[in-house]
Structure formats: C-alpha cells, structure tokens
C-alpha cells in the first residue's frame, strides 16, 4: 500500500509535475492537490493523507507555515514537508517549530525529494546538513539523556515527538493536556537536556 | 553718497526739554514725528511709525519703548540716540508700511554693482532687500534660525552695532547698523552673506536629504522587484526540473534531454546569481551568524555538481586536502562564492582546478585556478556588451567580493606567474568579532 500524498502549491505547473514525478515512485501516490490554505485544509480533511508537501509561499494569502499548523491541528501525526525557493536559513527553524517534518529548497529538491519523503513518513525530521549543524551544533553537549526524564507527561511528550507529532495542539490532544501545560513541559524538557532551542529539541528527540 | 539720503530725524518730547541736535529737528505742530522722547510710560495708542526713546525710565522698554537711556547719555549724544531709536522702530515695522522706498534706491545706488550682484546671486528668490535708514542700513534675509547665531557671531568682527532677530518669524535675520559712511555697508555684507550661505546650506541639505530619501525609496523598490523576480523565476525552473526527471525515467537520456538539462541548469544558475546580486546591491549581503557551519567537502561537491550540470564538458579537478573540513561560516554563501569562481574559470578558461587546503594556523584556503586566457582586468570591471566575447560582465566577481567581505572572508584574484588567473578565498580559523563590512570589499589585486 502506497503512502498517500497531498501536494499544495499555488503554481499549477509545479503541482502537475510533482504529481507526475511522485506517481512514478512505487512508494507514493498523490491523492489530492490544493493551491491555497483553505482548499488544502479541506483536501487534507477529506483525504487523510500520510504526507503533505507544502509550498512556503501560497500567493498573497496565508503561507505554508500557517498551513502547517492547521494541518498538524487536524492530523497531528501527518508529516508536512515544506518546499520553498526561499533559503532554509530564513525559514527552516520556523517550519520546524510549526510542526513541519522538514524544509527543502527548490534549488535542491529535485534530487533529494524522495529521500526527504521517506524520512518524513518514518516520523523523522529531514533537513540539510548545514541546517542540522546550525540548529543542533556539534558543540552542544546535552546535560541529560531522555532516560533522565521521570515525569510521566514528559515521557509521553517525548514519545509523541518521536512519532512525529510536533504541534502543540496535536500534542495537547494526544495527551489530553492543555496547550499551555504542553508549552511549559516542552520548555522544561529543553532546559533539562541543555538544548539551545525548541528546534534543537525536536532534532535531538527525533 | 549717503548724504544724498535723508538723514534728518524729527522728534518731539514729553516731560523734558531737548534742543534739536545736528541731524535732527523738532517736529512741527501736527506733524507725526519719527521719535518721541519721553520720561514716562509709553503713550497708548501710538502710531506704529513713531519710535519711543525712554529717558530715565528703564521699565518703559517692557511697555513698548524702542530704546532707553539716561539723561546723561542723552545729553552726551542726542543725535545718535535719536537715530538709534528711529532705526530700531523701523526694524519692527513691516516693510510694506515703509514709504521710504527712495532710501532703498539711494542705497542701491551707493553699493557697487558687483556687491549688489553678489548679494542677489545668493538670493535667487529675491527675498533679500536692502534699505537705507538714516545713516544705517537694514538687511533682511530669509534664513533658518541657525543663521541667527552665525550672523550674531560675526557682528563684533564686522563692527556692527547690533544684530537681532527683530521679526517674530524665525526665518528672518536682521542686521542693524548705525555707523556713518558707505564703508560699514560693505562690512555688513559678510554678515548677510553668512546668513544667506547658512540658508542656502540648509536648503541644500534639505534637498540632499530629500534626494537621498527618494533614491533610497527607488533602490528599495528595485531590490523588492529583484527579490520577487528571483522567487518567481525559481517557480518557473522548478517544474521544468521535475518534468525532466519524469522524462528521464520515461524515455531515458537522449541528446535533446541533455540540451534541456543544461539549459535548465544554466537558467537556475543565473537565478541564483540574481539572488546573490539582489543581496549585494540591496546592501543586505548576509553577515556571519555565530551558529554558521559549513563542510567544505560538501561545498565543493555541490559546486562540482552545479558546474558539471551546466558545463558537462568542463574539465574540473578538485583537490581536497586533509580534514578538518568544517568551518564556521555560512554554507550557502561559501557555495555561492566558490561556485562563482569555479564557473568563471570554467566558462572563460575551459579548465579549472579547485583546491582546498588548511594552513598551520587553522585557516582554510580555497584556490581556484583557471588555465584559460581570460585577460585579468576584465574580471574587475563591468564591461559593455560589445566586449562580452572576451569576458564576462564581472558582476559575479563583484557580488562574490561583497558576499565574502560581509562574512569576514578574504577574496583576492590575481595573475599567476604563468599568466593563469588565480582566485584565493581565505577562510579564517576563528571568525573575527565584527563581521566584515559590505561597504568596502577587498580590493582586486
């Protein structure tokens, strides 16, 4: 059974060629397309995909990062990959914090798209080597391990993060805990592990 | 000469006796005098034409007297004080009320043509007027408030008796002089010139600021246009690249596919250069971030792929010497700079060598050497199109210089001893505390 993919881009040519390329891969099939945030949320709700590819800029309306939050609120475990012509150093971290499973620059995407899709559908985060080093530098030495987390909510949170559930709303729903408490625990875990940012936490855990 | 101009001041007195001094006469009954000499409060109402000289009544100044003095001072120099009071009164009256236009004409006759021309040149709007006033002269100049200080500062040096901001409008500077002779008229001119210069400078400064703001606005619009264009161009090439991938899968790689692929690679490459140029010309070349990190081996590999996609027949040798390969600088910027150097070398020289080496101090050195015959000087200039056959526009190297400088890197291009062109990018082991400025790129040697 192939992974079901929805493609969201405001350029028809991009959607068509992405569909053609993906359809030729034995592991994936395109089950829906959209060109705007509202249309994308409707298609995602109808199709319940395993993966959504989202363009960062969707015309003059809300952009891909806002859409990512919306998708993760609907389907917390559905990975979202953001594709963009804008450089990763500008938006990749925001994308991760919104719950995306990766950020691909269109300049490089043609060669790495399927690798990224496979990593994302496995619940992991896909980023370029330079972004990984930027967000989680090798100079960072965590002050604790995941095994040092004793709070039950914290352990459940980490388990959800490892499943690919990275939006606050999705985590709150999964654990039946209010979003402010989720935020509070994420900050606590980040500090306990000695990590410099939420994005670094997602990378470390994932 | 000024003696052709009326110098006589008419006066009346109230509360004291004063004999008419030389240069003054008592007003006839019914005649409105130029000056009222009084010992008491300033009469009210009073004609705006009449000056009030208060004697032994200092508080009269606060109630509208034009000048105050003691009896002893009045006895010592009655003519001078009468003229001064009258001069001050004239200053506080609007020019339009002054019927003595003949004085202005007389003074203008006295001033040499070149001096008048000088003053007129400074006042193209014609807001400078010269008026004769007894044996004094009054100058009004439209000037900013800062000119007041400048005019006052020159007062003593030019021997003027006083300069004051007589008019309530802050743009007027008025110099009051009350010496005899045409000499002091010429002396007053530097004050006027200073005031005019200050006004002109302020006007020029305002116009310059306005021009700068307009230019900045235009530059910002151009930068935004380039940024949008770059983004939109990427959305043109991305589906083409995707379609090529599909076609490769379906029909393999016939010759025409290669042509398509190379053209797309060229177009994508030019879009990236456009993005670099947008950064540089918009003054926004990215500065180094503390978390920046690049693997030079990955940078070289990406550059090699981009160059070979565009120039499949290019001969590019990469020599990568001994780890460590990670440097603390931005990977996209390093890739952009190295790619510019390598593609320049390949495009214009045919063959290129790329060498990464590491110096004992921990710095890294990326050397790109071409073996073509591109004249070095062309790389430093933006050439007109008709010379394109000999070399490129030089724009890529210009952008590379600025990108390198913004990151605190050093980029030099020079002729090697054997005539080939060498470009050397030096990457320091430890970034300096302040990233390089985008204003001054390293010079091309």
XYZ file of C-alpha atoms in Angstrom:
651
model
C 0.000 0.000 0.000
C 1.435 3.305 -1.064
C 1.756 6.385 1.143
C -0.913 8.936 0.294
C 0.414 12.376 -0.540
C -1.296 15.740 -0.919
C 0.504 18.457 -2.885
C -0.105 22.120 -2.067
C 1.355 24.819 -4.331
C -0.169 27.907 -5.879
C 1.537 27.184 -9.240
C -0.342 24.660 -11.360
C 2.802 23.638 -13.260
C 4.525 22.749 -10.000
C 1.570 20.686 -8.802
C 1.316 18.843 -12.130
C 4.994 17.993 -12.384
C 5.222 16.999 -8.724
C 2.274 14.699 -9.252
C 3.860 13.161 -12.354
C 7.148 12.620 -10.549
C 5.628 11.202 -7.379
C 3.227 8.928 -9.244
C 6.241 7.251 -10.827
C 7.588 6.240 -7.441
C 6.467 2.859 -6.156
C 6.055 4.046 -2.589
C 3.899 7.120 -3.051
C 0.721 8.237 -4.741
C -0.842 11.698 -4.973
C -4.390 11.687 -3.630
C -5.095 15.399 -3.680
C -3.915 18.849 -4.713
C -4.599 22.364 -3.470
C -3.492 25.871 -4.279
C -4.485 27.726 -1.128
C -4.646 27.224 2.613
C -8.410 26.847 2.788
C -8.500 24.405 -0.095
C -5.587 22.444 1.397
C -7.275 22.037 4.771
C -10.413 20.781 3.043
C -8.487 18.275 0.915
C -6.444 17.066 3.897
C -9.637 16.552 5.882
C -11.229 14.623 3.027
C -8.214 12.523 2.027
C -6.488 11.917 5.381
C -3.029 11.658 3.703
C 0.169 10.191 5.107
C 2.233 13.150 3.903
C 1.630 16.698 2.717
C 4.028 18.683 0.540
C 3.501 22.400 1.076
C 4.934 25.380 -0.782
C 6.052 28.099 1.603
C 4.512 30.955 -0.346
C 0.915 30.379 -1.379
C 0.100 33.568 -3.198
C -0.991 36.624 -1.240
C -2.826 34.694 1.479
C -1.623 32.715 4.497
C 1.633 30.952 3.835
C 2.914 27.420 4.232
C 3.944 27.749 7.855
C 0.458 28.774 8.892
C -0.926 25.955 6.784
C 1.432 23.521 8.517
C -0.020 24.500 11.884
C -3.512 23.992 10.511
C -2.700 20.567 9.092
C -0.998 19.461 12.313
C -4.024 20.593 14.279
C -6.200 18.330 12.104
C -3.793 15.409 11.713
C -1.055 15.671 14.347
C 0.830 12.626 13.082
C 0.740 13.578 9.406
C 4.195 14.840 8.397
C 4.415 18.056 6.428
C 7.365 18.864 4.208
C 7.805 22.482 3.201
C 9.247 23.268 -0.221
C 10.469 26.749 -0.941
C 12.573 28.947 -3.147
C 13.482 30.923 -0.032
C 16.691 29.897 1.632
C 16.427 27.440 4.515
C 18.414 29.704 6.821
C 15.478 32.114 6.729
C 12.548 29.799 7.415
C 13.578 26.251 8.283
C 13.541 26.828 12.024
C 10.098 28.440 11.897
C 8.897 25.491 9.852
C 10.128 23.029 12.460
C 8.526 24.956 15.269
C 5.250 24.923 13.381
C 5.486 21.130 13.356
C 6.910 20.517 9.880
C 8.969 17.402 9.317
C 11.422 19.121 7.035
C 12.295 22.046 4.796
C 13.510 21.593 1.235
C 14.827 24.310 -1.002
C 13.509 24.064 -4.541
C 17.026 24.505 -5.885
C 17.948 21.146 -4.349
C 14.568 19.425 -4.062
C 14.620 17.548 -7.357
C 17.491 15.342 -6.222
C 16.511 14.780 -2.612
C 12.718 14.866 -2.662
C 12.121 11.149 -2.271
C 14.768 10.785 0.431
C 13.057 13.537 2.376
C 9.624 11.991 1.838
C 10.802 8.623 3.127
C 12.441 10.188 6.191
C 9.347 12.227 6.965
C 6.919 9.325 6.626
C 9.142 7.412 9.058
C 8.386 10.062 11.655
C 11.789 11.712 11.439
C 12.895 15.219 10.532
C 14.632 15.929 7.276
C 16.996 18.915 7.000
C 20.132 19.644 5.030
C 23.455 19.015 6.689
C 24.137 22.706 7.137
C 20.750 23.345 8.781
C 21.258 20.386 11.099
C 24.613 21.777 12.139
C 23.076 25.231 12.511
C 20.211 24.114 14.747
C 21.997 21.425 16.699
C 25.692 22.267 16.566
C 28.137 19.526 17.425
C 29.452 21.826 20.119
C 26.219 21.348 22.047
C 26.602 18.681 24.708
C 23.251 17.681 26.210
C 23.273 17.751 30.001
C 20.936 14.800 30.353
C 19.517 11.957 28.318
C 15.947 11.023 27.521
C 16.247 8.363 30.208
C 16.629 11.121 32.795
C 13.077 12.308 32.184
C 10.974 10.956 35.020
C 7.825 12.980 34.735
C 5.126 10.867 33.103
C 3.880 13.728 30.963
C 7.419 14.453 29.803
C 7.997 10.851 28.777
C 4.671 10.763 26.967
C 5.553 14.028 25.245
C 8.858 12.660 24.015
C 7.131 9.535 22.744
C 4.677 11.684 20.771
C 7.521 13.798 19.368
C 9.269 10.664 18.241
C 6.096 9.600 16.453
C 6.192 12.848 14.508
C 3.555 14.730 16.477
C 5.225 18.109 16.786
C 2.471 20.663 17.014
C 1.418 21.965 20.413
C -2.240 21.493 19.608
C -1.629 17.953 18.350
C 0.388 17.103 21.444
C -2.276 18.572 23.714
C -4.939 16.498 22.053
C -2.894 13.303 22.168
C -2.092 13.651 25.852
C -5.350 15.280 26.943
C -3.367 18.117 28.447
C -3.993 21.820 27.961
C -1.702 23.519 25.418
C -0.125 25.906 27.965
C 0.987 22.895 30.004
C 2.408 21.312 26.861
C 4.389 24.511 26.192
C 5.593 24.537 29.770
C 6.757 20.940 29.658
C 8.499 21.356 26.307
C 10.483 24.268 27.740
C 11.299 22.232 30.852
C 12.484 19.264 28.793
C 14.562 21.501 26.568
C 16.310 23.050 29.573
C 16.770 19.732 31.336
C 18.518 18.343 28.295
C 20.595 21.509 27.964
C 19.432 22.237 24.420
C 19.527 25.749 22.997
C 16.152 25.831 21.266
C 12.859 24.052 20.659
C 14.025 23.162 17.153
C 17.140 21.560 18.637
C 14.884 19.576 20.969
C 12.843 18.287 18.034
C 16.031 17.280 16.242
C 17.530 15.670 19.326
C 14.428 13.681 20.131
C 13.562 12.787 16.562
C 26.970 109.292 -1.241
C 24.665 108.671 1.631
C 24.381 112.348 2.365
C 22.002 112.415 -0.543
C 19.690 110.340 1.528
C 17.515 111.958 4.145
C 19.312 111.761 7.438
C 17.280 114.147 9.490
C 15.180 112.675 12.283
C 12.140 114.506 13.561
C 11.284 114.333 17.219
C 9.034 115.572 19.975
C 9.493 115.447 23.702
C 7.259 114.726 26.650
C 8.326 115.590 30.164
C 11.704 117.020 29.273
C 13.419 119.654 27.227
C 15.749 118.813 24.416
C 17.409 121.098 21.949
C 17.492 119.803 18.380
C 20.913 118.321 17.752
C 22.602 118.269 14.367
C 20.845 115.822 12.115
C 17.534 116.135 13.915
C 14.718 118.708 14.040
C 11.710 119.205 16.209
C 8.501 118.083 14.534
C 6.099 120.840 13.508
C 2.755 121.014 15.280
C 0.506 118.374 13.782
C 3.436 116.580 12.208
C 3.877 112.960 13.196
C 7.422 112.737 14.493
C 9.901 109.968 13.861
C 10.821 109.750 17.545
C 9.021 110.605 20.786
C 11.431 111.299 23.628
C 9.575 110.667 26.858
C 10.235 110.189 30.535
C 7.037 108.435 31.353
C 5.109 105.383 30.210
C 4.797 104.760 26.527
C 1.698 106.535 25.305
C -1.077 104.412 24.043
C -2.391 104.191 21.412
C 0.504 105.281 19.367
C 1.358 105.432 15.742
C 3.386 102.455 14.656
C 5.660 104.869 12.831
C 6.738 106.682 15.946
C 9.758 105.418 17.820
C 9.856 105.939 21.591
C 13.089 106.874 23.342
C 12.553 106.495 27.082
C 14.764 108.653 29.282
C 15.442 107.611 32.867
C 12.620 105.092 32.582
C 14.051 101.640 32.025
C 10.772 99.942 32.681
C 9.443 101.692 29.605
C 11.265 99.140 27.471
C 8.935 96.469 28.746
C 5.940 98.535 27.796
C 6.993 99.126 24.246
C 9.721 101.729 24.173
C 12.204 101.165 21.421
C 15.252 102.404 23.285
C 16.011 103.553 26.809
C 18.803 105.785 28.052
C 19.747 108.059 30.938
C 19.647 111.833 30.888
C 23.413 111.874 30.939
C 23.597 109.625 27.840
C 21.045 111.733 26.066
C 22.993 114.895 26.734
C 26.165 113.293 25.514
C 24.893 112.044 22.136
C 21.302 113.120 21.458
C 21.563 112.744 17.665
C 22.958 109.243 17.862
C 20.314 108.064 20.287
C 17.516 109.604 18.253
C 18.765 107.857 15.160
C 19.129 104.571 17.017
C 15.617 104.714 18.381
C 14.309 105.522 14.989
C 16.331 102.683 13.398
C 15.005 100.176 15.881
C 11.463 101.324 15.316
C 11.891 100.915 11.594
C 13.036 97.375 12.122
C 9.895 96.391 13.907
C 7.652 97.719 11.224
C 6.669 95.554 8.275
C 8.470 96.609 5.153
C 5.234 97.153 3.324
C 4.440 100.041 5.672
C 7.682 101.775 4.940
C 7.149 104.609 2.463
C 10.815 105.370 2.170
C 11.460 103.345 -0.908
C 13.657 106.153 -2.109
C 16.096 105.237 0.589
C 16.436 101.792 -0.791
C 17.011 103.162 -4.250
C 19.586 105.575 -2.901
C 21.421 102.834 -1.046
C 21.373 100.633 -4.064
C 22.999 103.451 -5.987
C 25.705 103.579 -3.396
C 26.596 99.909 -3.413
C 28.818 98.814 -6.208
C 27.216 96.746 -8.894
C 29.309 93.671 -8.153
C 28.419 93.723 -4.495
C 24.793 94.013 -5.206
C 25.129 91.302 -7.794
C 26.842 89.107 -5.236
C 24.034 89.527 -2.801
C 21.439 88.977 -5.449
C 23.094 85.768 -6.566
C 22.704 84.395 -3.130
C 19.058 85.170 -3.124
C 17.515 83.864 -6.303
C 14.077 84.131 -4.781
C 14.591 87.824 -4.327
C 13.945 87.715 -0.616
C 16.825 89.968 0.272
C 16.095 93.651 0.453
C 18.383 96.484 1.226
C 17.087 99.605 2.787
C 18.704 102.782 3.679
C 17.821 104.004 7.110
C 19.246 107.284 8.161
C 22.917 106.599 8.016
C 22.291 102.982 8.753
C 21.077 100.188 6.590
C 18.805 97.319 7.186
C 19.140 93.949 5.620
C 16.565 91.289 5.733
C 17.465 87.811 4.718
C 15.291 84.754 4.649
C 17.397 82.280 6.549
C 16.940 79.464 9.046
C 17.190 80.102 12.751
C 20.687 78.656 12.806
C 21.807 81.554 10.659
C 20.935 83.913 13.503
C 23.769 82.574 15.582
C 26.070 82.800 12.635
C 25.082 86.400 11.896
C 25.340 87.421 15.527
C 28.708 85.776 15.794
C 30.036 87.965 13.041
C 28.608 91.129 14.447
C 31.515 92.269 16.525
C 34.101 91.270 13.956
C 32.437 93.412 11.353
C 31.939 96.318 13.671
C 28.191 96.266 13.551
C 26.405 97.726 16.473
C 23.895 95.034 16.753
C 22.136 92.208 15.074
C 18.833 90.975 16.278
C 16.004 88.802 15.346
C 13.555 91.620 15.126
C 10.792 89.960 13.264
C 8.802 87.312 15.070
C 9.097 84.948 12.127
C 12.028 82.672 12.809
C 13.257 82.813 9.271
C 14.368 86.403 9.299
C 17.703 87.708 10.347
C 18.051 91.427 10.590
C 21.266 93.252 10.984
C 21.127 96.733 12.354
C 23.949 99.036 11.632
C 24.267 102.619 12.584
C 27.525 103.947 11.513
C 28.149 106.690 9.047
C 29.603 106.164 5.643
C 29.339 103.569 2.933
C 32.211 101.591 4.458
C 30.040 99.852 7.008
C 27.597 98.883 4.315
C 30.319 96.825 2.748
C 31.216 95.479 6.162
C 27.692 94.339 6.718
C 27.707 92.290 3.575
C 29.690 89.388 5.073
C 27.014 89.065 7.717
C 24.391 88.933 5.051
C 26.408 86.508 3.047
C 26.885 84.297 6.088
C 23.166 84.315 6.746
C 22.424 83.600 3.101
C 25.041 80.873 2.975
C 23.576 79.274 6.057
C 20.173 79.376 4.475
C 21.463 78.006 1.202
C 23.340 75.269 3.015
C 20.245 74.347 4.960
C 18.232 74.361 1.750
C 20.875 72.275 0.035
C 20.984 69.924 2.991
C 17.203 69.602 2.876
C 17.284 68.959 -0.854
C 20.089 66.462 -0.456
C 18.202 64.635 2.285
C 15.142 64.606 0.064
C 17.139 63.273 -2.874
C 18.688 60.617 -0.658
C 15.287 59.554 0.611
C 13.991 59.358 -2.957
C 16.999 57.342 -4.076
C 16.640 55.026 -1.115
C 12.983 54.554 -1.945
C 13.815 53.745 -5.556
C 16.613 51.385 -4.502
C 14.249 49.638 -2.104
C 11.702 49.234 -4.891
C 14.340 47.803 -7.203
C 15.512 45.431 -4.511
C 11.971 44.236 -3.904
C 11.421 43.794 -7.623
C 14.582 41.734 -7.945
C 13.628 39.669 -4.927
C 10.156 38.933 -6.303
C 11.577 38.243 -9.764
C 14.127 35.819 -8.337
C 11.435 33.997 -6.419
C 9.115 33.801 -9.415
C 11.896 32.583 -11.690
C 12.557 29.725 -9.307
C 8.941 28.679 -9.726
C 9.492 28.564 -13.466
C 12.559 26.370 -13.325
C 11.393 24.025 -10.576
C 8.612 22.355 -12.586
C 10.924 22.152 -15.602
C 13.454 20.293 -13.493
C 10.734 17.998 -12.161
C 9.451 17.333 -15.678
C 12.953 16.487 -16.849
C 13.199 13.926 -14.075
C 9.964 12.353 -15.225
C 11.114 12.321 -18.836
C 14.413 10.747 -17.881
C 12.523 7.957 -16.232
C 10.230 7.510 -19.211
C 12.496 7.968 -22.188
C 15.996 7.732 -20.854
C 18.561 10.413 -21.688
C 18.700 11.162 -25.397
C 20.833 14.053 -26.605
C 17.941 16.511 -26.532
C 17.389 15.733 -22.868
C 20.979 16.736 -22.235
C 20.406 20.031 -24.004
C 17.300 20.663 -21.970
C 19.006 19.721 -18.745
C 21.956 22.018 -19.414
C 19.718 24.934 -20.324
C 17.709 24.472 -17.177
C 20.896 24.236 -15.140
C 22.116 27.476 -16.711
C 18.844 29.207 -16.024
C 18.755 28.017 -12.421
C 22.322 29.105 -12.005
C 21.572 32.575 -13.303
C 18.647 32.835 -10.907
C 20.961 32.033 -8.022
C 23.370 34.710 -9.206
C 20.460 37.111 -9.461
C 19.644 36.302 -5.844
C 23.265 36.965 -4.840
C 23.275 40.249 -6.745
C 19.988 41.233 -5.114
C 21.574 40.722 -1.724
C 24.691 42.668 -2.588
C 23.128 45.579 -4.434
C 20.443 45.873 -1.810
C 23.142 46.239 0.803
C 21.934 43.107 2.537
C 24.752 40.659 1.983
C 24.309 38.225 4.851
C 26.655 38.617 7.761
C 28.070 35.655 9.588
C 25.889 34.113 12.240
C 27.515 32.557 15.322
C 25.937 29.191 14.525
C 27.056 29.109 10.894
C 28.891 25.969 9.924
C 29.954 24.511 6.583
C 31.564 21.327 5.477
C 33.981 22.373 2.743
C 33.855 18.912 1.221
C 30.084 19.261 0.807
C 30.513 22.769 -0.572
C 32.991 21.543 -3.172
C 30.746 18.602 -4.066
C 27.733 20.871 -4.608
C 29.791 23.294 -6.676
C 31.115 20.454 -8.772
C 27.608 19.196 -9.479
C 26.281 22.633 -10.404
C 29.199 23.328 -12.692
C 29.028 19.946 -14.397
C 25.246 20.271 -14.887
C 25.866 23.471 -16.762
C 29.177 22.664 -18.421
C 29.219 18.884 -18.920
C 32.414 19.071 -20.940
C 34.257 21.262 -18.481
C 37.428 19.924 -17.010
C 37.263 20.479 -13.305
C 39.785 18.933 -10.981
C 39.093 19.099 -7.304
C 41.907 18.525 -4.875
C 40.743 18.355 -1.315
C 43.433 18.166 1.255
C 43.143 16.749 4.736
C 40.376 17.304 7.239
C 39.171 19.173 9.303
C 36.776 20.403 6.725
C 34.190 22.203 8.826
C 34.486 25.961 9.012
C 32.364 28.433 10.919
C 30.831 30.275 8.012
C 27.590 30.167 6.083
C 27.387 27.268 3.664
C 25.137 28.948 1.048
C 27.416 31.975 0.961
C 30.566 29.873 0.651
C 28.923 27.782 -2.028
C 27.875 30.920 -3.910
C 31.358 32.413 -3.803
C 33.213 29.226 -4.735
C 30.714 28.462 -7.478
C 31.222 31.934 -8.967
C 34.975 31.454 -9.005
C 34.827 27.970 -10.471
C 32.197 28.727 -13.112
C 34.128 31.859 -14.129
C 37.244 29.758 -14.503
C 35.471 27.042 -16.470
C 33.340 29.345 -18.619
C 36.172 31.558 -19.741
C 39.150 29.308 -19.426
C 37.809 25.849 -20.158
C 39.726 24.105 -17.399
C 39.809 24.745 -13.707
C 41.451 23.434 -10.576
C 39.823 23.731 -7.190
C 41.994 23.082 -4.171
C 41.064 23.221 -0.506
C 43.971 23.364 1.861
C 44.491 24.076 5.531
C 47.183 26.247 6.947
C 49.024 25.697 10.236
C 47.054 28.494 11.892
C 43.819 26.599 11.286
C 42.565 28.760 8.449
C 41.340 27.210 5.217
C 42.224 28.267 1.739
C 40.170 27.630 -1.368
C 42.174 28.179 -4.518
C 40.520 28.269 -7.906
C 42.834 28.411 -10.819
C 41.846 28.631 -14.443
C 44.041 27.781 -17.301
C 42.326 29.897 -19.863
C 43.379 33.133 -21.402
C 40.879 35.499 -19.887
C 42.548 38.881 -19.507
C 42.639 39.602 -15.797
C 41.463 43.197 -15.964
C 38.149 42.205 -17.407
C 37.267 40.475 -14.192
C 37.453 43.724 -12.262
C 35.120 45.729 -14.426
C 31.599 45.641 -15.657
C 32.082 45.694 -19.394
C 29.772 46.914 -22.093
C 28.039 44.200 -24.048
C 30.183 44.562 -27.129
C 33.131 43.174 -25.231
C 31.268 40.151 -23.973
C 33.173 37.829 -26.312
C 36.356 38.460 -24.344
C 34.978 38.103 -20.911
C 32.002 38.345 -18.652
C 30.432 41.383 -17.119
C 32.445 40.973 -13.952
C 29.232 41.140 -11.989
C 29.613 37.700 -10.444
C 33.035 38.510 -9.078
C 31.799 41.851 -7.811
C 28.985 40.116 -5.930
C 31.412 37.451 -4.681
C 33.690 40.144 -3.274
C 30.882 41.752 -1.335
C 29.495 38.463 -0.062
C 32.957 37.480 1.131
C 33.520 40.829 2.808
C 30.175 40.648 4.613
C 31.201 37.305 6.098
C 34.669 38.437 7.132
C 36.400 36.371 4.454
C 39.188 37.434 2.164
C 38.937 37.074 -1.611
C 41.726 38.022 -3.978
C 42.110 37.492 -7.698
C 45.437 37.810 -9.404
C 47.519 36.685 -12.308
C 49.763 33.776 -11.513
C 53.359 33.843 -12.718
C 52.455 31.645 -15.677
C 49.678 34.007 -16.765
C 46.780 31.978 -15.478
C 44.198 33.567 -13.228
C 44.053 32.506 -9.607
C 41.352 33.308 -7.133
C 42.010 32.660 -3.467
C 39.323 32.591 -0.814
C 40.817 32.604 2.669
C 38.603 31.363 5.482
C 39.955 32.262 8.923
C 40.103 29.623 11.615
C 38.219 31.797 14.048
C 35.817 34.449 12.827
C 36.705 37.952 13.910
C 34.442 39.605 16.495
C 32.984 42.006 13.929
C 31.851 40.610 10.586
C 33.207 42.341 7.506
C 31.510 45.446 6.252
C 29.636 45.312 2.986
C 30.728 48.828 2.157
C 34.341 48.054 1.388
C 35.067 44.844 -0.419
C 38.651 43.624 -0.501
C 40.407 45.154 -3.488
C 41.107 43.019 -6.516
C 44.853 42.692 -6.689
